[in-house]
Structure formats: C-alpha cells, structure tokens
Coordinates of C-alpha atoms in Angstrom, one line a residue:
X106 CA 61.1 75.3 39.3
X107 CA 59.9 74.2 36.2
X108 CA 56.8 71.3 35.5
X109 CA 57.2 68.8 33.0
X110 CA 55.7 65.4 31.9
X111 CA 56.8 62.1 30.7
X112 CA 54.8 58.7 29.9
X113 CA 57.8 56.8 32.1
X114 CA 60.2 57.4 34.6
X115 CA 63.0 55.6 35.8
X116 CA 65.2 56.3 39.1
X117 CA 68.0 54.2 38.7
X118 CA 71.1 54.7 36.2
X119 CA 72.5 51.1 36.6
X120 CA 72.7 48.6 34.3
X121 CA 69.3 47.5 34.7
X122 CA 67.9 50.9 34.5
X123 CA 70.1 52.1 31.6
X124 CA 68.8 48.7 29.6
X125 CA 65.5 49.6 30.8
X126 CA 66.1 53.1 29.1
X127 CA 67.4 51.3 26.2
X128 CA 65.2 48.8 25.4
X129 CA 61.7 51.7 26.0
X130 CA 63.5 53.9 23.5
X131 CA 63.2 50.6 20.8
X132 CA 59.9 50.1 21.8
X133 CA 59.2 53.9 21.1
X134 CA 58.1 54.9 24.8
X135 CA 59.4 58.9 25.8
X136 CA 60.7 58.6 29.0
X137 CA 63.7 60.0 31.3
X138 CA 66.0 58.7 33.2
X139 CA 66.9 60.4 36.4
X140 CA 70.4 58.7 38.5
X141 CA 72.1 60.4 41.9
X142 CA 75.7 60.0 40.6
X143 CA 77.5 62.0 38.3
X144 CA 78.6 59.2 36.4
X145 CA 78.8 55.4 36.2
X146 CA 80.3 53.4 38.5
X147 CA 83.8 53.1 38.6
X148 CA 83.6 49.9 40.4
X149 CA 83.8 46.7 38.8
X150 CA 80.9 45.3 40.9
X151 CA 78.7 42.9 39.0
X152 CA 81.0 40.9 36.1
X153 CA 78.8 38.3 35.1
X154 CA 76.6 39.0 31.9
X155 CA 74.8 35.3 30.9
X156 CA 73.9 34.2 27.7
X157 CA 70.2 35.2 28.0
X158 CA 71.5 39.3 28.8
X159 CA 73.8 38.9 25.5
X160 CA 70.8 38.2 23.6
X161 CA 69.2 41.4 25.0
X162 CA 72.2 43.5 24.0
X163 CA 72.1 41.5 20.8
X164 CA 68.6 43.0 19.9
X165 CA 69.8 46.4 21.1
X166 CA 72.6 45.6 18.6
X167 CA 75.2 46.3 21.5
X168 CA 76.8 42.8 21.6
X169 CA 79.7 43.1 20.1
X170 CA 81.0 46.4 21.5
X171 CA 80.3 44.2 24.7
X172 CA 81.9 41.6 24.1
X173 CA 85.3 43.8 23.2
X174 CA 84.9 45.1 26.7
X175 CA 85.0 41.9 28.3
X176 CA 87.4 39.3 29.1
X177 CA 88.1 36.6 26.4
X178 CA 86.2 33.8 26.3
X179 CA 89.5 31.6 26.7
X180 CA 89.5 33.4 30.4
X181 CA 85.7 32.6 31.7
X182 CA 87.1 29.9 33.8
X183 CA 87.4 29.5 37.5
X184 CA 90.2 29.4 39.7
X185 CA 90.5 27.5 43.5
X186 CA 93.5 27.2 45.1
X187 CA 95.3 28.2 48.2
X188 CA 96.5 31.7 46.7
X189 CA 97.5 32.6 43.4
X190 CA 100.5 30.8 43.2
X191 CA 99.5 27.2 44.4
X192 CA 101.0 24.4 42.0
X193 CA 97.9 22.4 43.4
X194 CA 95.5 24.2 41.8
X195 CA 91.6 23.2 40.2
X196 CA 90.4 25.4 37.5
X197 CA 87.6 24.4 35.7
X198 CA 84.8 26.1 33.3
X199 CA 81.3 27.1 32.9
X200 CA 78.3 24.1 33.5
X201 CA 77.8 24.2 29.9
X202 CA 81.0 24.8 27.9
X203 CA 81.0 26.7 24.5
X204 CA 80.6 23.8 21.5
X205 CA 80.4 21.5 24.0
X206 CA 77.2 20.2 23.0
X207 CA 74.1 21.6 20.8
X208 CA 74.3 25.5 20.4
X209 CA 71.3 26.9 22.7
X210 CA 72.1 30.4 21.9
X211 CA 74.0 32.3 19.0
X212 CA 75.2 35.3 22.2
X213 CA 77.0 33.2 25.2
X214 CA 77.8 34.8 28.3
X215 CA 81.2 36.7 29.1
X216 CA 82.7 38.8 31.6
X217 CA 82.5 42.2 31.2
X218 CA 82.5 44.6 34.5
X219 CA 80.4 47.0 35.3
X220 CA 82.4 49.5 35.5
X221 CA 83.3 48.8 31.3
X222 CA 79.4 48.1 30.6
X223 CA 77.8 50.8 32.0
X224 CA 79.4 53.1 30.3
X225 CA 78.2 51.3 26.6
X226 CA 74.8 51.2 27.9
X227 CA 74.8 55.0 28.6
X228 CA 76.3 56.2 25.4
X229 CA 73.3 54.0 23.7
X230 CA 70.3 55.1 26.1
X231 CA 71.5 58.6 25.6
X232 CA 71.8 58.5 22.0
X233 CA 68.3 57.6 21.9
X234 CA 66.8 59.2 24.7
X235 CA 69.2 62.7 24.8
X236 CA 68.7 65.0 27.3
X237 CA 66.3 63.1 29.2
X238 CA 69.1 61.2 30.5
X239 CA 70.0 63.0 33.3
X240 CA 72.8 62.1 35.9
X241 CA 73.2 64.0 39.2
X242 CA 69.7 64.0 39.5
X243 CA 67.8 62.7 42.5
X244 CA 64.4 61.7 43.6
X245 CA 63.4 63.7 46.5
X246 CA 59.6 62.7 46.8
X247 CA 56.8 61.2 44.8
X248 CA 53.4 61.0 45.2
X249 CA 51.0 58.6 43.8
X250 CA 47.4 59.6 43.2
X251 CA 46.3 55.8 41.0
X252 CA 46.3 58.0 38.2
X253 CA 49.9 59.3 38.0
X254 CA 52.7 59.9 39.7
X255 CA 54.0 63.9 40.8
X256 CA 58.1 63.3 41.4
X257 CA 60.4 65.8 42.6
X258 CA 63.9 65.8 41.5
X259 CA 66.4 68.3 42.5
X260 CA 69.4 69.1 40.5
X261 CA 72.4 68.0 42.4
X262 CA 74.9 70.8 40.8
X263 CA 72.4 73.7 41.1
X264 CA 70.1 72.4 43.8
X265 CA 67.0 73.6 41.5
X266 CA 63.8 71.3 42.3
X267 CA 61.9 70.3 39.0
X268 CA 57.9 68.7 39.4
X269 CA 58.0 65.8 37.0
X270 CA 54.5 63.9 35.9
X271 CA 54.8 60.5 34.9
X272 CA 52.7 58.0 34.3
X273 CA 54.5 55.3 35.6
X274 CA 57.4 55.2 38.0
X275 CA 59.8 52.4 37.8
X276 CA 62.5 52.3 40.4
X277 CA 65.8 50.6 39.3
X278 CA 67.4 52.3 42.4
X279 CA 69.2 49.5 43.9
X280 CA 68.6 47.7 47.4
X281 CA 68.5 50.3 49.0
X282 CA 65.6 51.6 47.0
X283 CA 64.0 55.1 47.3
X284 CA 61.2 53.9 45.3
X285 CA 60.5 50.8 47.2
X286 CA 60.4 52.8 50.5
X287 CA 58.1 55.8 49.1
X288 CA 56.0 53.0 47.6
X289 CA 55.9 51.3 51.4
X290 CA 56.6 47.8 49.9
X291 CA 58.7 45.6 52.3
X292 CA 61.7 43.3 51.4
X293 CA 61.4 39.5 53.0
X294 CA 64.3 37.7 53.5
X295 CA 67.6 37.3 55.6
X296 CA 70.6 39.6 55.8
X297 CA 73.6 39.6 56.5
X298 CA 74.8 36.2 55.2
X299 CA 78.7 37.4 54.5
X300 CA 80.3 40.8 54.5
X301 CA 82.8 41.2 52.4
X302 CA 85.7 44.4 52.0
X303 CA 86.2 45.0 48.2
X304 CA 90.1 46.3 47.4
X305 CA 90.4 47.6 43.4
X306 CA 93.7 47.2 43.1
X307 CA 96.5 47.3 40.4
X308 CA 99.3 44.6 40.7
X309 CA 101.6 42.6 37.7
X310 CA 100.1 39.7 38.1
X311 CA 99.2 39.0 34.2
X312 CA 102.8 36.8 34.0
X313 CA 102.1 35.0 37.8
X314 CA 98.6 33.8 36.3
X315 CA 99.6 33.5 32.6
X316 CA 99.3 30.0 32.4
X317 CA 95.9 29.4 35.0
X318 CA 94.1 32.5 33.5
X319 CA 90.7 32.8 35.4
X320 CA 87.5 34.9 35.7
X321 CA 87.7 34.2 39.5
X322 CA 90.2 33.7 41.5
X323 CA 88.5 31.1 44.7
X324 CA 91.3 30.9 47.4
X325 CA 91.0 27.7 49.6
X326 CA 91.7 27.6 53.2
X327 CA 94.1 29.0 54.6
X328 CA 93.7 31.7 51.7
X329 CA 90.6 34.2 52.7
X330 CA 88.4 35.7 49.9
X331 CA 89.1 35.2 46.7
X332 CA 89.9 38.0 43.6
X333 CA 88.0 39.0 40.5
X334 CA 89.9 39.8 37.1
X335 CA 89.2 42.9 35.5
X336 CA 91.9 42.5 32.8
X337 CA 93.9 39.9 33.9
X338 CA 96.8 41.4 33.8
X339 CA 97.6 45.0 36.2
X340 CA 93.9 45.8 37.4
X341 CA 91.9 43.4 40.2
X342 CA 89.6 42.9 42.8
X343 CA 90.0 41.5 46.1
X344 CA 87.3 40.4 47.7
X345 CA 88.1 40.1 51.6
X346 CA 85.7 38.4 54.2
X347 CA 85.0 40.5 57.1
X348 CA 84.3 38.5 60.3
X349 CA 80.7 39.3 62.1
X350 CA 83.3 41.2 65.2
X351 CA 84.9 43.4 63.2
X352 CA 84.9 46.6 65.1
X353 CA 85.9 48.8 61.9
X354 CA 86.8 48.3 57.9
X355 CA 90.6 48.5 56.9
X356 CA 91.4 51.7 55.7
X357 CA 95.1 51.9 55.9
X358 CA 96.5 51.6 52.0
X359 CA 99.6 49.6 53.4
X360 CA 97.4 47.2 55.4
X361 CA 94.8 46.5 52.6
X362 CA 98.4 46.2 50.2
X363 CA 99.5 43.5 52.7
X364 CA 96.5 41.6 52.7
X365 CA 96.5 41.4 48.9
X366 CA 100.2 40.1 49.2
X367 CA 99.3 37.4 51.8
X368 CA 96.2 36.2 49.5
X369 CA 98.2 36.4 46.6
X370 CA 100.9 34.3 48.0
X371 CA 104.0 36.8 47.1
X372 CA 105.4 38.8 49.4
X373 CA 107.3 41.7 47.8
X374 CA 104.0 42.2 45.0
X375 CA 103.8 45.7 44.3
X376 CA 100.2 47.0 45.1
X377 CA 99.0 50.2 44.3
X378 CA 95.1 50.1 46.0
X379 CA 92.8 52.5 44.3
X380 CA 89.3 52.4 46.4
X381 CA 87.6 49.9 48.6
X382 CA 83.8 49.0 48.8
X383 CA 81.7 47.2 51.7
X384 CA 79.1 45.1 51.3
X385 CA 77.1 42.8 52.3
X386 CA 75.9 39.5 51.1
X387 CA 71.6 39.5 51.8
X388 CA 69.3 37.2 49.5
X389 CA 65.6 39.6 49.6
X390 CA 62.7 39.4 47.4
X391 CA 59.9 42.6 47.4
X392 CA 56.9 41.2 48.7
X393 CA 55.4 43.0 45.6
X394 CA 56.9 44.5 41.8
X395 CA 53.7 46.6 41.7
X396 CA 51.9 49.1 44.0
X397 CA 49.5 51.5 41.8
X398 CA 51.7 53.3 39.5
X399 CA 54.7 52.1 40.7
X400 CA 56.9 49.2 39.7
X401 CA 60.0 47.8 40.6
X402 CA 63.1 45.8 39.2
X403 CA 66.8 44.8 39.6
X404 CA 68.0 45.1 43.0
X405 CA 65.0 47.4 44.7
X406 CA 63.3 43.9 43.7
X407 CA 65.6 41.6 44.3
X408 CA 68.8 41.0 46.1
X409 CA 71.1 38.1 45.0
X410 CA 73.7 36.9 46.6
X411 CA 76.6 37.1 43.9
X412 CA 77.4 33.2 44.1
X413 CA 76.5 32.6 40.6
X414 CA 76.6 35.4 39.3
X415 CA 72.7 36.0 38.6
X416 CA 71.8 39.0 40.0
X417 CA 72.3 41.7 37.7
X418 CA 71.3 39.3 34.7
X419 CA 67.6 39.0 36.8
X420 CA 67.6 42.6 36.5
X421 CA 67.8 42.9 32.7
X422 CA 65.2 40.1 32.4
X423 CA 63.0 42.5 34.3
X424 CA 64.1 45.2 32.2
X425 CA 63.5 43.3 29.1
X426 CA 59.8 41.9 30.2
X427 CA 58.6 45.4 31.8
X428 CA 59.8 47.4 28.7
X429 CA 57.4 45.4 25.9
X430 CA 54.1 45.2 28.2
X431 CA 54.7 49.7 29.3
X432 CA 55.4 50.3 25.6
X433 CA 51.6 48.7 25.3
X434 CA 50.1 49.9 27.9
X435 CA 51.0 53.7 27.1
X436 CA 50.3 53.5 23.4
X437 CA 47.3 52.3 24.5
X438 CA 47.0 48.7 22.7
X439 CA 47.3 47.2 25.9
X440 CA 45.4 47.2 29.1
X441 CA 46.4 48.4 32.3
X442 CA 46.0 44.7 33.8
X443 CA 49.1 43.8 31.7
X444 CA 51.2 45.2 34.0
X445 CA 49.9 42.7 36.7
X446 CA 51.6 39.6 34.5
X447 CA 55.5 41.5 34.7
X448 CA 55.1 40.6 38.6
X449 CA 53.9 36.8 37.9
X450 CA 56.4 36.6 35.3
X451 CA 59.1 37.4 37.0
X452 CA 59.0 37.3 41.0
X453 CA 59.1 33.8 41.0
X454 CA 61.9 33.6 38.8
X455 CA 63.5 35.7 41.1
X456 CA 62.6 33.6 44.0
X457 CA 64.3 30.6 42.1
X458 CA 67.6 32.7 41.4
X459 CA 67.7 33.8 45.5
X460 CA 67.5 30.2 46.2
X461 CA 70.1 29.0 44.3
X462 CA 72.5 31.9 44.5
X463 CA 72.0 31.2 48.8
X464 CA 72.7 27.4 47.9
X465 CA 75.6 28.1 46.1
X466 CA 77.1 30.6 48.6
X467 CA 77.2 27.5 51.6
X468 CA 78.6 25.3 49.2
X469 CA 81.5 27.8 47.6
X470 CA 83.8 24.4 47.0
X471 CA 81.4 23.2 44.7
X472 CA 79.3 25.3 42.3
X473 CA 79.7 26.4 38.7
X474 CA 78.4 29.1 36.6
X475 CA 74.9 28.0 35.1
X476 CA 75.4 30.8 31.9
X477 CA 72.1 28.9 30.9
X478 CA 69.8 29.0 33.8
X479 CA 68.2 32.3 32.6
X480 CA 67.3 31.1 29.6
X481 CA 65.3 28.1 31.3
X482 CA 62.5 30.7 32.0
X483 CA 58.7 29.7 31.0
X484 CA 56.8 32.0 32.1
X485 CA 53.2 30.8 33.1
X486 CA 50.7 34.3 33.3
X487 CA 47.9 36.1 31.5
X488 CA 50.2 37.2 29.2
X489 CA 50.7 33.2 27.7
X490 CA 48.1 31.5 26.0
X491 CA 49.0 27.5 27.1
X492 CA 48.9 24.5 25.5
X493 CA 45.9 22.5 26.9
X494 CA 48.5 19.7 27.5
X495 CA 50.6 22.2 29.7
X496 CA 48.0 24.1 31.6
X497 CA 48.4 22.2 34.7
X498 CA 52.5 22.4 34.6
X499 CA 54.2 24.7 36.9
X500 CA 58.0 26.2 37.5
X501 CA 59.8 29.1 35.8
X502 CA 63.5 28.3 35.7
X503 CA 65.1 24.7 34.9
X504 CA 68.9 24.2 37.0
X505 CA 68.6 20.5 35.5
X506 CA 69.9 22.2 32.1
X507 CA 68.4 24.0 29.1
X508 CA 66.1 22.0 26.5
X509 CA 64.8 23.9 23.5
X510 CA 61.5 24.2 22.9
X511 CA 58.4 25.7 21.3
X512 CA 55.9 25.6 24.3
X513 CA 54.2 28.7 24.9
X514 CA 56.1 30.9 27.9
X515 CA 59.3 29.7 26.5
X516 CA 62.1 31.8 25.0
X517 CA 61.9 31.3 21.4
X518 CA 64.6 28.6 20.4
X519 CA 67.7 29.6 18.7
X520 CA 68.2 27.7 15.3
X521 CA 71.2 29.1 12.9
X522 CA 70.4 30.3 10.0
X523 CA 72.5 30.4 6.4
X524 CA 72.6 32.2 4.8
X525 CA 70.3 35.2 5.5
X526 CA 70.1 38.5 4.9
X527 CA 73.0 40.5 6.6
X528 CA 72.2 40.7 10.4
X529 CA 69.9 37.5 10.5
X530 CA 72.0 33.9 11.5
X531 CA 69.4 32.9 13.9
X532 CA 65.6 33.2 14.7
X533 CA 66.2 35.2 17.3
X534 CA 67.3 37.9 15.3
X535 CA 63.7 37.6 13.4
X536 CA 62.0 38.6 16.2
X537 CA 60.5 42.3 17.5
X538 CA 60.1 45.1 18.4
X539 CA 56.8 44.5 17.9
X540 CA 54.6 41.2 18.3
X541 CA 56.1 38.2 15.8
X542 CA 53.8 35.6 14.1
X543 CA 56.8 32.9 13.1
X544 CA 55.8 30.3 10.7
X545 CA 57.8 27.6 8.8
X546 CA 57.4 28.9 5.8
X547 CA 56.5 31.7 3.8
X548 CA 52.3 31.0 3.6
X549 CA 50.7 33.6 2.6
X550 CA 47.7 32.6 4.3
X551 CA 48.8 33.9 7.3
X552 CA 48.9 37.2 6.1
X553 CA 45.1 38.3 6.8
X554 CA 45.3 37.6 10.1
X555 CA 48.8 39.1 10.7
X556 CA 46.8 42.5 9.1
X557 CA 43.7 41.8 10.8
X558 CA 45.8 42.5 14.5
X559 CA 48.3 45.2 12.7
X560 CA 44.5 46.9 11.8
X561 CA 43.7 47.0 15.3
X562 CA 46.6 48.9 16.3
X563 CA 49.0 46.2 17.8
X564 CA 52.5 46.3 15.8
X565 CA 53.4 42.5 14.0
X566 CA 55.5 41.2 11.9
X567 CA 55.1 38.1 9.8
X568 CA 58.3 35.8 9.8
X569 CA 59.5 32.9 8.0
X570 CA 62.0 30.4 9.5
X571 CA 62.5 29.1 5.6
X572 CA 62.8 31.6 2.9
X573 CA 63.7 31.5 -0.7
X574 CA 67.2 33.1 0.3
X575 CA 67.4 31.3 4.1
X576 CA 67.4 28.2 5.6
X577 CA 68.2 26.5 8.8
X578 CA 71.9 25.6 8.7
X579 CA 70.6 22.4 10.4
X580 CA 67.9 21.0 7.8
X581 CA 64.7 19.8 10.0
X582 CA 65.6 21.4 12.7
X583 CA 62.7 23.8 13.2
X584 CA 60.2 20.8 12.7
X585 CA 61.9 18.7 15.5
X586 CA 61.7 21.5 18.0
X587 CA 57.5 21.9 17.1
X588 CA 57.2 18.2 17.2
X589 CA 54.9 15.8 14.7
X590 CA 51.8 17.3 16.2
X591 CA 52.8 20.9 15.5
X592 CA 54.5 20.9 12.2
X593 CA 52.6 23.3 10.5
X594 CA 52.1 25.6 14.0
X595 CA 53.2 29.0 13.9
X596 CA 54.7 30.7 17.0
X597 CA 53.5 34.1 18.1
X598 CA 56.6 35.5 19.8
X599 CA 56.1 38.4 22.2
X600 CA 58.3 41.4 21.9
X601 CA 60.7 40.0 24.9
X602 CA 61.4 36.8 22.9
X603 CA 58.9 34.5 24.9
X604 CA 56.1 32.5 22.9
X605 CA 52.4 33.8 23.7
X606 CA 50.7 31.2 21.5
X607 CA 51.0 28.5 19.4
X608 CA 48.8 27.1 17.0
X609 CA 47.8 26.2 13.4
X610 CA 46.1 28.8 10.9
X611 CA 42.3 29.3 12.0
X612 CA 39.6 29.6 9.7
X613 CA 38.0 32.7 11.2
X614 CA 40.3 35.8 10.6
X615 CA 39.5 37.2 13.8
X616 CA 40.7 34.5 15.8
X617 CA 44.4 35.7 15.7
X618 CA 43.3 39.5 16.5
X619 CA 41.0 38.1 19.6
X620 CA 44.3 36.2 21.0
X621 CA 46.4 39.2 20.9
X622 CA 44.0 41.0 22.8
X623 CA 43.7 38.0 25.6
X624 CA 47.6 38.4 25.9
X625 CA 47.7 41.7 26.1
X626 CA 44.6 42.2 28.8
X627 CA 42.6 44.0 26.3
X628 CA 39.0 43.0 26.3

C-alpha cells in the first residue's frame, strides 16, 4: 500500500473528466486522474460536440485533430422519415446554419463520437499529465475531513489498494456517480422518461443514404427509434424504443439484425451487430456542485436527456469553468469562496439545458439542433463584476439566438482577425491561460495596472484587438460590439473566456489589482 498526495483529483475518465484533466494541466494544477475501465469507450454514445466545446478544444489546440475525427460538416443534417429509404423524406440542418448569417464563432460544432474523441482527449491529458493518468483504477472510499480529502483506489489488475490525499475531489463519474453518493448529495428530478436498446451495428448503407446523408437518422411512425451515423457509410447505431412492459432486452444477434432491417426499410440488409447498450432517458439536476472538498460535474451533476444533444457539451463547460477558479484556489491567488461561484455559474445553466433537452424530447417532430445555445451563457456570480445598468438582469442561457456582446458574464465575442501572428484569427485565440486585460489598442497606459495585479501574484496578459501587424477583418467591428459609451473600455477576460469586468483606465493603479481580487474572492 503506498501513500501519496496530489492538489486535485478526478474520478471520472470521460470526456468531461479527460477535458477537465486537460484543461488543469494548462492551467499548471498537478493532479491524477483515476477511471474504472481499461480503456475508453468503445461506444459511440454522445456525438454532439457544439460550437462553444470546439472553442475549448481550440484553446487546448485539439480542434483540428477533432474535427478529422468527425463527420463532415456537409453531413450535420437531420433526417425524418418513415425508414431509411422513404422517397418522402424531410431533412433539414442546424438552427443556425454555417455562413448563414454573421460568424459568432471561428470553431462550429460537428459530430464526432465518443468513442473517436475520447481517445484524442486521452493521448493529450496523458501527454501532459503522464502517469498520473491512470485507467483500471477505482474509487473504493473517500473521506472528507473540510481540510482534505483521504481516497482509496485499488488497482483493478493487481487488486493493490493505494491512500491518495487530495485537496480537492471532483467526481466526473457519470450518473451513476460514486462521488455524488459518498458525498450524500441527492439528484432531483424524474426518471425514466424513454428507454431506449442501443445496437452498434455494421451495415452498407453509405450508397442507400448517399444522396440524404444525415447525422441522425429520425424514423417517423410506423418506423421505431431512429439511427445515429458513425461514418456514414458500414458503422451505425440503432437506437430502439423499449416499451415500459418489456419483460427482458433483445439479446438474440438475428433478432436485433431483423429489427435493424425493418427500421431500415430493406429486407435482405446484411447486419453484422457488434454490442448493444440500455439506457435510459432521465432529466436530474444535483441539488448541490459542492459539499466541503468535493465538487461535481458532467453527468454526476447533471443528466440530460440527449434531445439536443447538450449534455456532454454542459459537461465541458463545467470542466472549463471549474479548471480556471481550482488552478486559483490551489496556487493560492484565489480564495476558497471562489469555488462557491462554479455552482452559481453553472447549475442554473444546467437547469436551463434539462428543460429544454425534456421539451425537445415530447416534441421529437419538431426540434433542431441549437449548436449556439451554449454560447448564450452570462454568468451572473461573485466571480463578475456587473455593469450598474445590468445588475438587476437575470438568466444564463438565451434559446431566442446568440447576440454578441461585451457585457460582463458573457463569453468574449468572436471578431476575425487578419492578418495576425500565426495561430491568432480571432480574439478568442488572445485570450488565457491566465487572466486577459483586452483593450482596443495598444495603450500603454494600461500597462501599470496589468503589472500592478501580475505583482500580486495573479497571471495577466495585456492584449490588443488592433496591433501594428493585426486588425479586425471587419473594420469597426470591435467598437460596435462595446457600444458609444464604452469605446475606449477594456475587457478583463477570465481564463474560461467569460468577461469579469469592463471598464475605462482608472486613475489609481490599484484599482485594477483590487478588482481582481473581488473576482477572485480574495479580500
């Protein structure tokens, strides 16, 4: 048995924990990552990665090998008809179509499997983090004493136990969450909504659906279920409702084959079924993302129902807000009341996304996927220093439709830039690890107080939207977004890409220092 300790530790090797893993390794936090399985999944479960998740693996500089993985953007479209051959077909595309309007984002959404991502996200947390990614180990207990937290984890090949000190626990273990129960923090909300049989399969169907390619595949009645494209072309998923008096699953390989058939509308289809997966459709929200030392997020904090396509993107916006705000707290910049905000920040986003994820599953004829919604979020907490304009405004997400903006708790807008310096074509790529103060122009007055907070221990950059070798590809643009009154404002961009503050240069050089240290609960 052998005693070690770590600043962090996360249970959970999915894709939120792995980007979780990812993203503390760029903020600089030690920490190891401890998952049951011996590997990833080899399930295509969750498909979906929005726009606002691209952005994350964008910093991570992960996107492209992402979006190799996934389908082509030509493909994100979606399917209803009667089965897979029905000349009656609808297919249509995302709410907000690619060029269809103003660019909101230089990363839009794809599909990519989980079963394809994972994998990426793995091979990047462990060539940060090493050996303290370890699979095929589980929790067995924890304790929690307010001033730490004692794990055990046993070894799953050799069955040895190891005592593992952290200072904080996060549990990305899924909703069926280890953490959640050792923590005793209930889930609220109904189960049980659909249950649905999941059949990987491999079939030819790349010539049937050639000319109606789709990311979904929505069969209208008679048709039951509906499939999911891995490649489009010999590997699939068919999703197949199970009715509430079902005594037992199908197991039989020739019966799930013939139910593919019937859904797919062609008889003699040769199906070779690989596995099958059960699950079932609930829409919970943890009463709490914080008890002590202990923090949760993806599905131990949430679970979405999959119409929409939301739920694992929720998870890597928990990931993303959670890493910035530990990375503080354990280098100390930061105090420990910081960690409060991750739950206001991001439980009632999660309340929004259940919401609408139920809506859209009792109204499957209707719904398309809002690749957008997630980056809607304005987060109202400690951690956001409002406007005294917006201090009385309330909401997280928008579903009416994204509109840039420079208020604080917003995601910092997306404006091209051209040219740049390699790497940089938008102001999103000017922004972290650290703290960002983002400004117009190159002014050097700002730089006092950009050293004044870098003094006191707090990492910042100083950034320029207009440089002598960039500009905005739009001209103007960055002074419409800020609006007459707040030409000259610069933006002070948290590490996750939300704004923390906004205002013009003060006269005092401490001011700037004392408003990092209001954000950051350190008084």
């Amino acid at each position: 048995m052998t005693e070690s300790h770590t600043p962090v530790l996360v249970v959970g090797g999915g894709p939120v924990g792995l980007a979780l893993s990812c993203l503390l390794s760029d903020q600089g936090v030690d920490h190891v990552l401890i998952e049951s399985h011996p590997g990833t999944s080899r399930h295509p479960k969750a498909r979906g990665v929005s726009a606002r998740s691209m952005e994350i693996f964008r910093r991570l500089g992960l996107e492209k090998e992402v979006r190799a993985a996934g389908l082509p953007a030509e493909q994100v479209r979606f399917y209803r008809g009667r089965d897979l051959i029905d000349p009656d077909y609808v297919r249509n595309g995302l709410a907000q179509e690619p060029g269809g309007g103003p660019e909101h984002t230089p990363s839009p959404g794809l599909i990519c499997s989980q079963d394809a991502l994972e994998p990426l996200l793995l091979r990047r947390a462990t060539e940060r983090a090493g050996s303290r990614i370890r699979f095929a180990a589980r929790l067995v207990s924890f304790e929690d004493d307010g001033l730490g937290v004692r794990a055990v984890v046993e070894d799953r090949a050799t069955g040895r136990l190891d005592h593992l000190q952290a200072d904080w626990l996060v549990g990305c273990d899924g909703a069926a969450s280890t953490v959640r129960t050792g923590a005793g923090i209930a889930m609220e909300g109904p189960v049980g909504l659909g249950r649905y049989l999941s059949v990987r399969f491999e079939a030819p169907l790349g010539e049937v659906v050639a000319d109606r390619a789709s990311a979904s595949y929505f069969l209208t009645v008679p048709g039951r279920g509906g499939f999911m494209a891995v490649d489009n072309d010999r590997h699939w998923i068919y999703q197949y409702p199970l009715g509430p008096d079902a005594e037992s699953d199908p197991t039989d390989n020739e019966l799930l084959a013939g139910l593919v058939r019937r859904a797919a509308g062609i008889p003699d289809l040769d199906v070779t079924v690989h596995d099958t997966m059960t699950w079932r459709m609930d829409a919970q929200l943890a009463a709490s993302y914080r008890r002590s030392r202990v923090l949760l997020a993806g599905d131990a904090a949430h679970v979405v129902p999959p119409t929409g396509g939301h739920g694992m993107n929720t998870g890597i916006g928990d990931a993303d807000n959670l890493a910035w705000k530990l990375a503080a707290v354990t280098a100390g910049y930061a105090g420990e009341a910081l960690l409060d905000t991750y739950e206001a920040e991001r439980r009632p986003l999660a309340r929004q996304v259940v919401d609408i994820s139920t809506a859209n599953a009792a109204n499957r004829a209707g719904y398309r996927i809002d690749d957008e919604l997630l980056l809607t979020a304005a987060y109202r907490s400690t951690a956001v220093i409002p406007d005294l304009e917006h201090t009385g405004e309330h909401g997280v997400l928008d579903p009416s439709g994204y509109r840039p903006g420079c208020r604080p708790g917003e995601r910092a807008p997306h404006i091209r830039l051209a040219p740049g310096p390699a790497g940089v074509t938008s102001t999103l790529d000017l922004v972290g690890p650290g703290f960002t103060l983002l400004t117009a122009d190159e002014d050097p007055r700002w730089q006092a107080q950009a050293e004044a907070v870098r003094q006191a221990g707090v990492p910042l950059a100083l950034r320029a939207v207009r440089t002598a070798g960039q500009q905005e590809a739009d001209p103007g643009q960055w002074a419409r977004l800020l609006g007459a009154d707040h030409a000259n404002t610069a933006l002070l961009v948290r590490p996750d890409g939300h704004i923390a503050w906004r205002g013009d240069l003060p006269a005092d050089p401490t001011t700037l220092p004392a408003l990092v240290r209001r954000v950051l609960a350190d008084r």
